[in-house]
Coordinates of N, CA and C in Angstrom, one line a residue:
Chain G
X1 N -42.5 8.3 18.3 CA -43.1 8.3 17.0 C -42.4 9.4 16.1
X2 N -42.0 8.9 14.9 CA -41.4 9.9 14.0 C -42.5 10.8 13.5
X3 N -42.2 12.1 13.6 CA -43.1 13.1 13.0 C -42.4 14.1 12.2
X4 N -42.9 14.4 11.0 CA -42.4 15.4 10.1 C -43.5 16.3 9.7
X5 N -43.3 17.6 10.0 CA -44.4 18.6 9.7 C -43.9 19.7 8.8
X6 N -44.4 19.8 7.6 CA -44.0 20.8 6.6 C -44.8 22.1 6.8
X7 N -44.2 23.2 6.4 CA -44.9 24.5 6.4 C -44.2 25.4 5.4
X8 N -44.9 26.5 5.0 CA -44.3 27.5 4.2 C -44.8 27.5 2.7
X9 N -45.7 26.5 2.4 CA -46.2 26.5 1.1 C -47.2 27.7 0.8
X10 N -47.6 27.8 -0.4 CA -48.5 28.9 -0.8 C -48.5 29.2 -2.2
X11 N -49.2 30.3 -2.6 CA -49.2 30.8 -4.0 C -48.1 31.8 -4.2
X12 N -47.4 31.6 -5.3 CA -46.3 32.5 -5.6 C -46.3 32.7 -7.2
X13 N -45.9 33.9 -7.6 CA -45.8 34.2 -9.0 C -44.6 33.5 -9.7
X14 N -44.7 33.2 -10.9 CA -43.5 32.7 -11.7 C -42.3 33.7 -11.5
X15 N -41.2 33.1 -11.2 CA -40.0 33.9 -11.0 C -39.8 34.2 -9.5
X16 N -40.8 33.9 -8.7 CA -40.7 34.3 -7.3 C -40.0 33.2 -6.5
X17 N -39.9 33.5 -5.2 CA -39.2 32.6 -4.2 C -40.1 32.2 -3.1
X18 N -39.8 31.1 -2.5 CA -40.5 30.5 -1.3 C -39.5 29.7 -0.5
X19 N -39.7 29.7 0.8 CA -38.9 28.8 1.6 C -39.8 27.9 2.4
X20 N -39.5 26.6 2.2 CA -40.3 25.6 2.9 C -39.5 25.1 4.2
X21 N -40.2 24.8 5.2 CA -39.6 24.3 6.4 C -40.2 22.9 6.8
X22 N -39.5 22.1 7.5 CA -39.9 20.8 8.0 C -39.4 20.7 9.4
X23 N -40.4 20.5 10.4 CA -40.0 20.3 11.7 C -40.1 18.8 12.1
X24 N -39.0 18.3 12.6 CA -38.8 16.9 12.8 C -38.9 16.6 14.3
X25 N -39.5 15.5 14.7 CA -39.5 15.1 16.1 C -39.7 13.6 16.2
X26 N -39.3 13.0 17.3 CA -39.5 11.6 17.6 C -38.3 10.8 17.2
X27 N -37.2 11.4 16.7 CA -36.0 10.7 16.4 C -34.8 11.6 16.5
X28 N -33.6 11.1 16.4 CA -32.4 11.9 16.5 C -32.1 12.5 15.1
X29 N -32.7 13.7 14.9 CA -32.6 14.4 13.6 C -31.2 14.4 13.0
X30 N -30.3 14.7 13.9 CA -28.9 14.9 13.4 C -28.2 13.7 12.9
X31 N -28.9 12.5 13.1 CA -28.3 11.2 12.7 C -28.7 10.8 11.3
X32 N -29.6 11.5 10.7 CA -30.2 11.1 9.4 C -30.0 12.0 8.3
X33 N -29.7 11.5 7.1 CA -29.9 12.2 5.9 C -31.4 12.6 5.8
X34 N -31.7 13.7 5.1 CA -33.1 14.1 4.9 C -33.3 14.5 3.5
X35 N -34.6 14.3 3.0 CA -34.9 14.6 1.6 C -36.2 15.4 1.5
X36 N -36.3 16.0 0.3 CA -37.5 16.6 -0.1 C -38.0 15.8 -1.4
X37 N -39.3 15.5 -1.4 CA -39.9 14.9 -2.6 C -41.1 15.7 -2.9
X38 N -41.5 15.8 -4.2 CA -42.6 16.5 -4.6 C -43.6 15.7 -5.5
X39 N -44.8 16.2 -5.6 CA -45.8 15.5 -6.3 C -46.7 16.5 -7.0
X40 N -46.6 16.7 -8.3 CA -47.5 17.6 -9.0 C -48.9 17.1 -8.9
X41 N -49.9 18.0 -9.0 CA -51.3 17.6 -8.9 C -51.7 16.5 -9.9
X42 N -52.2 15.4 -9.3 CA -52.6 14.2 -10.1 C -51.5 13.4 -10.7
X43 N -50.2 13.7 -10.3 CA -49.1 13.0 -10.9 C -48.4 12.2 -9.9
X44 N -47.2 11.6 -10.3 CA -46.5 10.7 -9.5 C -45.5 11.5 -8.6
X45 N -44.6 10.7 -7.9 CA -43.6 11.2 -7.0 C -42.3 11.5 -7.7
X46 N -41.7 12.6 -7.3 CA -40.4 13.0 -7.8 C -39.5 13.4 -6.6
X47 N -38.3 12.7 -6.5 CA -37.3 13.1 -5.5 C -36.7 14.4 -5.9
X48 N -36.5 15.3 -5.0 CA -36.0 16.6 -5.3 C -34.6 16.9 -4.9
X49 N -34.3 16.5 -3.6 CA -33.0 16.8 -3.1 C -32.8 16.1 -1.7
X50 N -31.6 15.9 -1.3 CA -31.3 15.4 0.0 C -30.0 16.1 0.6
X51 N -29.8 15.9 1.9 CA -28.7 16.5 2.6 C -28.2 15.6 3.6
X52 N -26.9 15.6 3.8 CA -26.2 14.7 4.7 C -26.5 15.2 6.2
X53 N -26.2 14.4 7.1 CA -26.4 14.7 8.5 C -25.9 16.1 9.0
X54 N -24.6 16.4 8.5 CA -24.0 17.6 9.0 C -24.1 18.7 7.9
X55 N -24.8 18.5 6.9 CA -25.0 19.5 5.8 C -23.9 19.6 4.8
X56 N -22.9 18.7 4.9 CA -21.7 18.8 4.1 C -21.9 18.3 2.7
X57 N -22.9 17.5 2.5 CA -23.2 17.0 1.1 C -24.7 17.2 0.8
X58 N -24.9 17.6 -0.4 CA -26.2 17.9 -0.9 C -26.4 17.4 -2.3
X59 N -27.5 16.8 -2.6 CA -27.7 16.3 -4.0 C -29.1 16.8 -4.5
X60 N -29.2 17.1 -5.8 CA -30.4 17.7 -6.3 C -30.8 16.9 -7.6
X61 N -32.1 16.9 -7.9 CA -32.5 16.4 -9.3 C -32.1 17.5 -10.3
X62 N -31.8 17.1 -11.5 CA -31.4 18.1 -12.5 C -32.3 19.3 -12.6
X63 N -33.6 19.1 -12.6 CA -34.6 20.1 -12.9 C -34.6 21.3 -11.9
X64 N -34.0 21.1 -10.7 CA -34.0 22.2 -9.7 C -32.6 22.7 -9.4
X65 N -31.6 22.1 -10.0 CA -30.2 22.5 -9.7 C -30.0 24.0 -10.1
X66 N -29.4 24.7 -9.2 CA -29.1 26.2 -9.4 C -30.3 27.0 -9.0
X67 N -31.5 26.4 -8.7 CA -32.7 27.2 -8.3 C -33.1 26.9 -6.9
X68 N -32.9 25.7 -6.5 CA -33.3 25.2 -5.1 C -32.1 25.0 -4.3
X69 N -32.2 25.3 -3.0 CA -31.2 25.0 -2.0 C -31.7 24.3 -0.8
X70 N -31.2 23.1 -0.5 CA -31.6 22.4 0.7 C -30.7 22.7 1.8
X71 N -31.2 22.9 3.0 CA -30.4 23.1 4.2 C -31.0 22.6 5.4
X72 N -30.3 22.6 6.5 CA -30.8 22.1 7.8 C -30.2 22.8 9.0
X73 N -31.0 22.7 10.1 CA -30.5 23.3 11.4 C -30.7 22.2 12.4
X74 N -29.6 21.5 12.7 CA -29.8 20.4 13.7 C -30.2 20.8 15.1
X75 N -29.8 22.0 15.4 CA -30.1 22.5 16.8 C -31.6 22.8 16.9
X76 N -32.3 23.0 15.7 CA -33.7 23.3 15.7 C -34.5 22.1 15.2
X77 N -33.8 21.0 14.9 CA -34.5 19.8 14.3 C -35.3 20.2 13.1
X78 N -34.7 21.0 12.2 CA -35.5 21.5 11.1 C -34.7 21.3 9.8
X79 N -35.5 21.1 8.7 CA -35.0 21.0 7.3 C -35.7 22.1 6.5
X80 N -35.0 22.6 5.5 CA -35.5 23.7 4.8 C -35.3 23.4 3.3
X81 N -36.1 24.1 2.5 CA -35.9 24.1 1.0 C -36.2 25.5 0.5
X82 N -35.1 26.2 0.1 CA -35.2 27.5 -0.5 C -35.4 27.4 -2.0
X83 N -36.5 27.9 -2.5 CA -36.9 27.7 -3.9 C -36.9 29.1 -4.5
X84 N -36.0 29.3 -5.5 CA -36.0 30.5 -6.2 C -36.3 30.3 -7.7
X85 N -36.5 31.4 -8.4 CA -36.9 31.3 -9.9 C -37.9 30.3 -10.1
X86 N -39.0 30.3 -9.4 CA -40.0 29.3 -9.5 C -40.7 29.3 -10.8
X87 N -41.1 28.2 -11.3 CA -41.8 28.0 -12.6 C -43.1 27.3 -12.3
X88 N -44.0 27.4 -13.3 CA -45.3 26.7 -13.2 C -45.1 25.2 -13.0
X89 N -44.1 24.6 -13.6 CA -43.9 23.2 -13.4 C -43.4 22.8 -12.0
X90 N -43.1 23.8 -11.2 CA -42.7 23.5 -9.8 C -43.9 23.3 -8.9
X91 N -45.1 23.6 -9.4 CA -46.4 23.5 -8.7 C -46.5 22.0 -8.2
X92 N -46.6 21.8 -6.9 CA -46.7 20.4 -6.4 C -46.9 20.5 -4.9
X93 N -47.2 19.3 -4.3 CA -47.1 19.1 -2.9 C -45.7 18.7 -2.6
X94 N -45.1 19.4 -1.7 CA -43.7 19.1 -1.3 C -43.7 18.3 0.0
X95 N -43.1 17.1 0.0 CA -43.0 16.3 1.2 C -41.6 16.3 1.7
X96 N -41.5 16.4 3.0 CA -40.2 16.2 3.7 C -40.2 14.7 4.1
X97 N -39.0 14.1 3.9 CA -38.9 12.6 4.2 C -37.6 12.3 4.8
X98 N -37.6 11.3 5.6 CA -36.3 10.9 6.3 C -35.7 9.8 5.4
X99 N -34.4 9.9 5.2 CA -33.7 8.8 4.5 C -33.4 7.6 5.5
X100 N -33.5 6.5 4.9 CA -33.3 5.3 5.7 C -31.8 5.3 6.2
X101 N -31.7 4.8 7.4 CA -30.3 4.9 8.1 C -29.4 3.9 7.4
X102 N -29.9 2.8 6.8 CA -29.0 1.7 6.4 C -28.9 1.6 4.9
X103 N -29.8 2.2 4.2 CA -29.8 2.1 2.7 C -29.8 3.5 2.1
X104 N -28.8 3.7 1.2 CA -28.6 5.0 0.5 C -29.9 5.3 -0.4
X105 N -30.3 6.5 -0.4 CA -31.3 7.0 -1.3 C -32.7 6.4 -1.0
X106 N -32.9 5.6 0.0 CA -34.2 5.0 0.3 C -34.8 5.9 1.4
X107 N -36.1 6.1 1.3 CA -36.9 6.9 2.2 C -37.7 6.0 3.1
X108 N -37.8 6.4 4.4 CA -38.7 5.6 5.3 C -39.9 6.4 5.7
X109 N -39.8 7.5 6.5 CA -40.9 8.2 6.9 C -41.1 9.6 6.2
X110 N -42.4 9.9 6.0 CA -42.7 11.1 5.3 C -43.7 12.0 6.1
X111 N -43.6 13.3 5.8 CA -44.5 14.3 6.4 C -45.8 14.3 5.5
X112 N -46.7 15.2 5.9 CA -48.0 15.2 5.2 C -48.0 16.2 4.0
X113 N -46.9 16.9 3.9 CA -46.8 17.7 2.7 C -47.3 19.2 2.8
X114 N -46.8 20.0 2.0 CA -47.2 21.4 1.9 C -47.3 21.8 0.4
X115 N -48.4 22.4 0.0 CA -48.7 22.7 -1.4 C -48.1 24.0 -1.8
X116 N -47.3 24.0 -2.9 CA -46.8 25.1 -3.6 C -47.4 25.3 -4.9
X117 N -48.0 26.5 -5.1 CA -48.7 26.8 -6.4 C -48.0 28.0 -7.0
X118 N -47.4 27.8 -8.2 CA -46.8 28.8 -9.0 C -47.7 29.3 -10.1
X119 N -48.2 30.5 -10.0 CA -49.2 30.9 -11.0 C -49.3 32.5 -10.9
X120 N -49.6 33.1 -12.0 CA -49.8 34.5 -12.0 C -51.3 34.9 -11.8
Chain I
X1 N -29.7 8.4 -16.0 CA -30.6 8.0 -14.9 C -31.3 6.7 -15.2
X2 N -31.5 5.9 -14.1 CA -32.3 4.7 -14.2 C -33.7 5.1 -14.4
X3 N -34.4 4.4 -15.3 CA -35.8 4.6 -15.6 C -36.6 3.5 -15.0
X4 N -37.8 3.8 -14.4 CA -38.6 2.8 -13.8 C -40.0 2.7 -14.5
X5 N -40.5 1.6 -14.7 CA -41.8 1.4 -15.3 C -42.6 0.5 -14.3
X6 N -43.9 0.7 -14.3 CA -44.8 -0.2 -13.6 C -45.9 -0.7 -14.4
X7 N -46.4 -1.9 -14.2 CA -47.6 -2.4 -14.8 C -48.4 -3.2 -13.9
X8 N -49.7 -3.2 -14.0 CA -50.4 -2.2 -14.9 C -50.4 -0.8 -14.3
X9 N -50.9 0.2 -15.1 CA -51.0 1.5 -14.5 C -52.2 1.7 -13.6
X10 N -53.2 0.8 -13.8 CA -54.3 0.8 -12.9 C -54.9 -0.6 -13.0
X11 N -55.7 -1.0 -12.0 CA -56.4 -2.3 -12.0 C -57.6 -2.2 -11.1
X12 N -58.6 -2.9 -11.4 CA -59.8 -3.0 -10.6 C -59.9 -4.4 -10.0
X13 N -60.1 -4.5 -8.7 CA -60.1 -5.8 -8.1 C -61.2 -5.8 -7.0
X14 N -61.5 -7.0 -6.5 CA -62.5 -7.2 -5.5 C -61.8 -7.5 -4.1
X15 N -62.5 -7.2 -3.1 CA -62.0 -7.7 -1.7 C -61.7 -9.2 -1.8
X16 N -60.6 -9.6 -1.3 CA -60.2 -11.0 -1.3 C -59.4 -11.4 -2.5
X17 N -59.3 -10.6 -3.5 CA -58.5 -11.0 -4.7 C -57.0 -10.9 -4.3
X18 N -56.3 -11.7 -5.1 CA -54.8 -11.7 -5.1 C -54.4 -10.7 -6.2
X19 N -53.5 -9.7 -5.8 CA -53.2 -8.6 -6.7 C -51.6 -8.6 -6.8
X20 N -51.1 -8.5 -8.1 CA -49.7 -8.4 -8.3 C -49.4 -7.2 -9.2
X21 N -48.4 -6.5 -8.8 CA -48.0 -5.3 -9.5 C -46.5 -5.5 -9.8
X22 N -46.1 -5.1 -11.0 CA -44.7 -5.3 -11.5 C -44.0 -4.0 -11.7
X23 N -42.8 -4.0 -11.3 CA -41.9 -2.8 -11.5 C -40.7 -3.2 -12.2
X24 N -40.3 -2.5 -13.2 CA -39.1 -2.9 -14.0 C -38.1 -1.7 -14.1
X25 N -36.8 -2.0 -13.9 CA -35.8 -1.0 -14.0 C -35.1 -1.1 -15.3
X26 N -34.6 0.1 -15.8 CA -33.9 0.1 -17.1 C -32.5 -0.5 -17.1
X27 N -32.0 -0.7 -15.9 CA -30.8 -1.5 -15.7 C -30.8 -2.1 -14.4
X28 N -29.9 -3.1 -14.1 CA -29.9 -3.8 -12.9 C -29.7 -3.0 -11.7
X29 N -30.5 -3.2 -10.7 CA -30.4 -2.4 -9.4 C -30.3 -3.4 -8.2
X30 N -29.8 -4.6 -8.4 CA -29.6 -5.6 -7.4 C -31.0 -5.7 -6.7
X31 N -31.1 -5.5 -5.4 CA -32.4 -5.6 -4.7 C -32.7 -4.2 -4.1
X32 N -32.2 -3.2 -4.7 CA -32.3 -1.8 -4.1 C -33.6 -1.2 -4.5
X33 N -34.7 -1.8 -4.0 CA -36.1 -1.3 -4.4 C -37.0 -1.3 -3.2
X34 N -37.8 -0.2 -3.1 CA -38.8 -0.1 -2.1 C -40.2 0.0 -2.7
X35 N -41.2 -0.3 -2.0 CA -42.6 -0.1 -2.4 C -43.3 0.8 -1.4
X36 N -44.1 1.7 -1.9 CA -44.9 2.6 -1.1 C -46.3 2.6 -1.5
X37 N -47.2 2.8 -0.5 CA -48.6 2.9 -0.7 C -49.0 4.4 -0.4
X38 N -49.8 4.9 -1.3 CA -50.3 6.3 -1.1 C -51.8 6.3 -1.2
X39 N -52.5 6.8 -0.2 CA -54.0 7.1 -0.3 C -54.2 8.5 -0.6
X40 N -55.4 8.8 -1.3 CA -55.7 10.2 -1.7 C -55.5 11.2 -0.6
X41 N -54.7 12.3 -0.8 CA -54.5 13.3 0.1 C -53.6 13.0 1.3
X42 N -53.0 11.8 1.2 CA -52.1 11.4 2.3 C -50.6 11.2 1.8
X43 N -49.7 11.2 2.8 CA -48.3 10.9 2.5 C -48.1 9.5 2.1
X44 N -47.1 9.2 1.3 CA -46.8 7.8 1.0 C -46.3 7.1 2.3
X45 N -46.6 5.8 2.3 CA -46.2 4.9 3.5 C -45.4 3.8 2.9
X46 N -44.2 3.5 3.5 CA -43.4 2.4 3.0 C -43.9 1.1 3.4
X47 N -44.0 0.2 2.5 CA -44.4 -1.2 2.7 C -43.3 -2.2 2.7
X48 N -42.4 -2.1 1.8 CA -41.4 -3.0 1.5 C -40.1 -2.3 1.3
X49 N -38.9 -2.8 1.8 CA -37.6 -2.3 1.4 C -36.7 -3.5 1.1
X50 N -35.6 -3.2 0.4 CA -34.7 -4.2 0.0 C -35.5 -5.3 -0.8
X51 N -36.4 -4.9 -1.6 CA -37.2 -5.7 -2.5 C -38.2 -6.6 -1.9
X52 N -37.8 -7.2 -0.7 CA -38.6 -8.2 -0.2 C -38.8 -8.2 1.4
X53 N -38.2 -7.2 2.0 CA -38.3 -7.0 3.5 C -39.5 -6.2 3.8
X54 N -40.4 -6.8 4.7 CA -41.6 -6.1 5.1 C -41.3 -5.1 6.2
X55 N -41.8 -3.9 5.9 CA -41.7 -2.8 6.9 C -42.4 -3.2 8.2
X56 N -41.8 -2.9 9.3 CA -42.5 -3.1 10.6 C -43.9 -2.5 10.6
X57 N -44.9 -3.3 11.1 CA -46.2 -2.9 11.2 C -47.1 -3.0 10.0
X58 N -46.5 -3.4 8.9 CA -47.3 -3.7 7.7 C -47.8 -5.1 7.6
X59 N -49.1 -5.2 7.3 CA -49.7 -6.6 7.3 C -49.0 -7.6 6.4
X60 N -48.9 -8.8 6.8 CA -48.2 -9.9 6.1 C -48.8 -10.2 4.8
X61 N -50.0 -9.7 4.5 CA -50.6 -10.0 3.1 C -49.8 -9.3 2.0
X62 N -49.0 -8.3 2.4 CA -48.1 -7.6 1.5 C -46.8 -8.4 1.4
X63 N -46.3 -8.6 0.2 CA -45.0 -9.2 0.0 C -44.3 -8.7 -1.3
X64 N -43.0 -8.7 -1.3 CA -42.3 -8.3 -2.4 C -41.3 -9.3 -2.9
X65 N -40.9 -9.3 -4.1 CA -39.9 -10.2 -4.6 C -39.2 -9.6 -5.8
X66 N -38.1 -10.3 -6.2 CA -37.4 -9.8 -7.4 C -36.0 -9.3 -7.1
X67 N -35.2 -9.2 -8.2 CA -33.9 -8.6 -8.1 C -33.4 -8.3 -9.5
X68 N -32.4 -7.4 -9.6 CA -31.9 -7.1 -10.9 C -32.8 -6.0 -11.6
X69 N -33.6 -6.4 -12.5 CA -34.5 -5.5 -13.2 C -36.0 -5.7 -13.1
X70 N -36.4 -6.8 -12.5 CA -37.8 -7.0 -12.4 C -38.2 -7.4 -11.0
X71 N -39.3 -6.7 -10.5 CA -39.7 -6.8 -9.2 C -41.3 -6.9 -9.1
X72 N -41.8 -7.5 -8.1 CA -43.2 -7.6 -7.9 C -43.6 -7.3 -6.5
X73 N -44.8 -6.6 -6.4 CA -45.5 -6.4 -5.1 C -46.8 -7.3 -5.2
X74 N -47.0 -8.1 -4.2 CA -48.2 -9.0 -4.2 C -49.0 -8.7 -2.9
X75 N -50.3 -8.5 -3.1 CA -51.2 -8.4 -2.0 C -52.0 -9.7 -2.1
X76 N -51.9 -10.6 -1.1 CA -52.4 -11.9 -1.1 C -53.9 -12.0 -1.1
X77 N -54.5 -11.1 -0.3 CA -56.0 -11.1 -0.2 C -56.4 -9.6 0.1
X78 N -56.8 -8.9 -1.0 CA -57.0 -7.5 -1.0 C -58.1 -7.1 0.1
X79 N -57.8 -6.1 0.9 CA -58.7 -5.7 1.9 C -59.2 -4.3 1.5
X80 N -60.3 -3.8 2.1 CA -60.9 -2.5 1.7 C -59.9 -1.4 1.9
X81 N -59.0 -1.5 2.9 CA -58.1 -0.4 3.2 C -56.9 -0.4 2.2
X82 N -56.8 -1.4 1.3 CA -55.7 -1.5 0.4 C -55.9 -0.7 -0.9
X83 N -57.1 -0.2 -1.1 CA -57.4 0.5 -2.3 C -56.6 1.9 -2.2
X84 N -55.6 2.0 -3.1 CA -54.7 3.1 -3.1 C -53.8 3.0 -4.3
X85 N -52.8 4.0 -4.4 CA -51.9 3.9 -5.5 C -50.5 3.4 -4.9
X86 N -49.9 2.6 -5.7 CA -48.6 2.0 -5.2 C -47.5 2.4 -6.1
X87 N -46.4 2.8 -5.5 CA -45.2 3.2 -6.2 C -44.0 2.4 -5.8
X88 N -43.1 2.1 -6.8 CA -41.8 1.5 -6.5 C -40.8 2.6 -6.5
X89 N -39.7 2.4 -5.9 CA -38.6 3.4 -5.8 C -37.3 2.7 -5.9
X90 N -36.5 3.0 -7.0 CA -35.1 2.5 -7.1 C -34.2 3.4 -6.3
X91 N -33.4 2.8 -5.4 CA -32.4 3.5 -4.6 C -31.0 3.0 -4.8
X92 N -30.8 2.4 -5.9 CA -29.5 1.8 -6.2 C -28.4 2.9 -6.5
X93 N -28.9 4.0 -7.1 CA -28.0 5.0 -7.5 C -28.7 6.4 -7.6
X94 N -27.9 7.4 -7.6 CA -28.4 8.8 -7.7 C -28.8 9.0 -9.2
X95 N -29.9 9.7 -9.5 CA -30.9 10.1 -8.5 C -31.9 8.9 -8.2
X96 N -32.5 8.9 -7.0 CA -33.5 7.9 -6.7 C -34.7 8.2 -7.6
X97 N -35.3 7.2 -8.2 CA -36.4 7.4 -9.2 C -37.6 6.5 -8.8
X98 N -38.8 7.1 -8.8 CA -40.0 6.4 -8.5 C -40.6 5.9 -9.8
X99 N -41.3 4.7 -9.7 CA -42.1 4.3 -10.8 C -43.3 5.2 -11.0
X100 N -44.1 5.2 -12.1 CA -45.2 6.1 -12.3 C -46.4 5.7 -11.5
X101 N -46.4 4.6 -10.8 CA -47.6 4.3 -9.9 C -48.6 3.3 -10.6
X102 N -49.2 2.6 -9.7 CA -50.3 1.7 -10.1 C -51.5 1.9 -9.1
X103 N -52.6 2.4 -9.7 CA -53.8 2.7 -8.9 C -54.6 1.4 -8.8
X104 N -54.9 1.0 -7.6 CA -55.8 -0.1 -7.3 C -57.1 0.4 -6.8
X105 N -58.2 0.1 -7.6 CA -59.5 0.5 -7.2 C -60.5 -0.6 -7.1
X106 N -61.7 -0.3 -6.7 CA -62.7 -1.3 -6.4 C -63.4 -1.7 -7.7
X107 N -63.5 -3.0 -7.9 CA -64.2 -3.5 -9.0 C -65.7 -3.4 -8.7

């Protein structure tokens, strides 16, 4: 069974940093692109970033470019999102998601999410 | 970026009703569209991929159709567990973009 478990969320001041983690199990982590998706309170879904199997390619939505960094450790079956220069508008539940093996940019399985609140 | 719209934004329906949700893309995306269901406080769950392919384990009352710029998700006979918010996702090109969602609640 595919399992994705996020951690690392919390309350942070504007301009601060936070690192999210996602522990994957139930599949061969190193064979899949992986993504982060976020959802602001009461709002819709927004794709944030993804990373290739070996970490050699990374893509970001424009609103986080230069501030967020996605990375992975295949030996630990883990995905990360380093978030710097955080803004109030980054407040959201952040989901770790697995990219579909056969279709680019399509997501299949999701974790339960971790809440990031940016506020003074 | 490709823009996605959904209609309606919300609807009220009764158990047993046939429900149809429409998703439109600002430009052609072939059949590169997925549909997701999200219940309050839960992660999204994929229902449909490639516009019309049913995800394994998803009940057959869910179906998808369309290609190009217009797509539909149909629930043939609404069940109590189907009350949720539904999102489409275009995955034809970077960046992948979700529709704004359609909330289905109880009439």
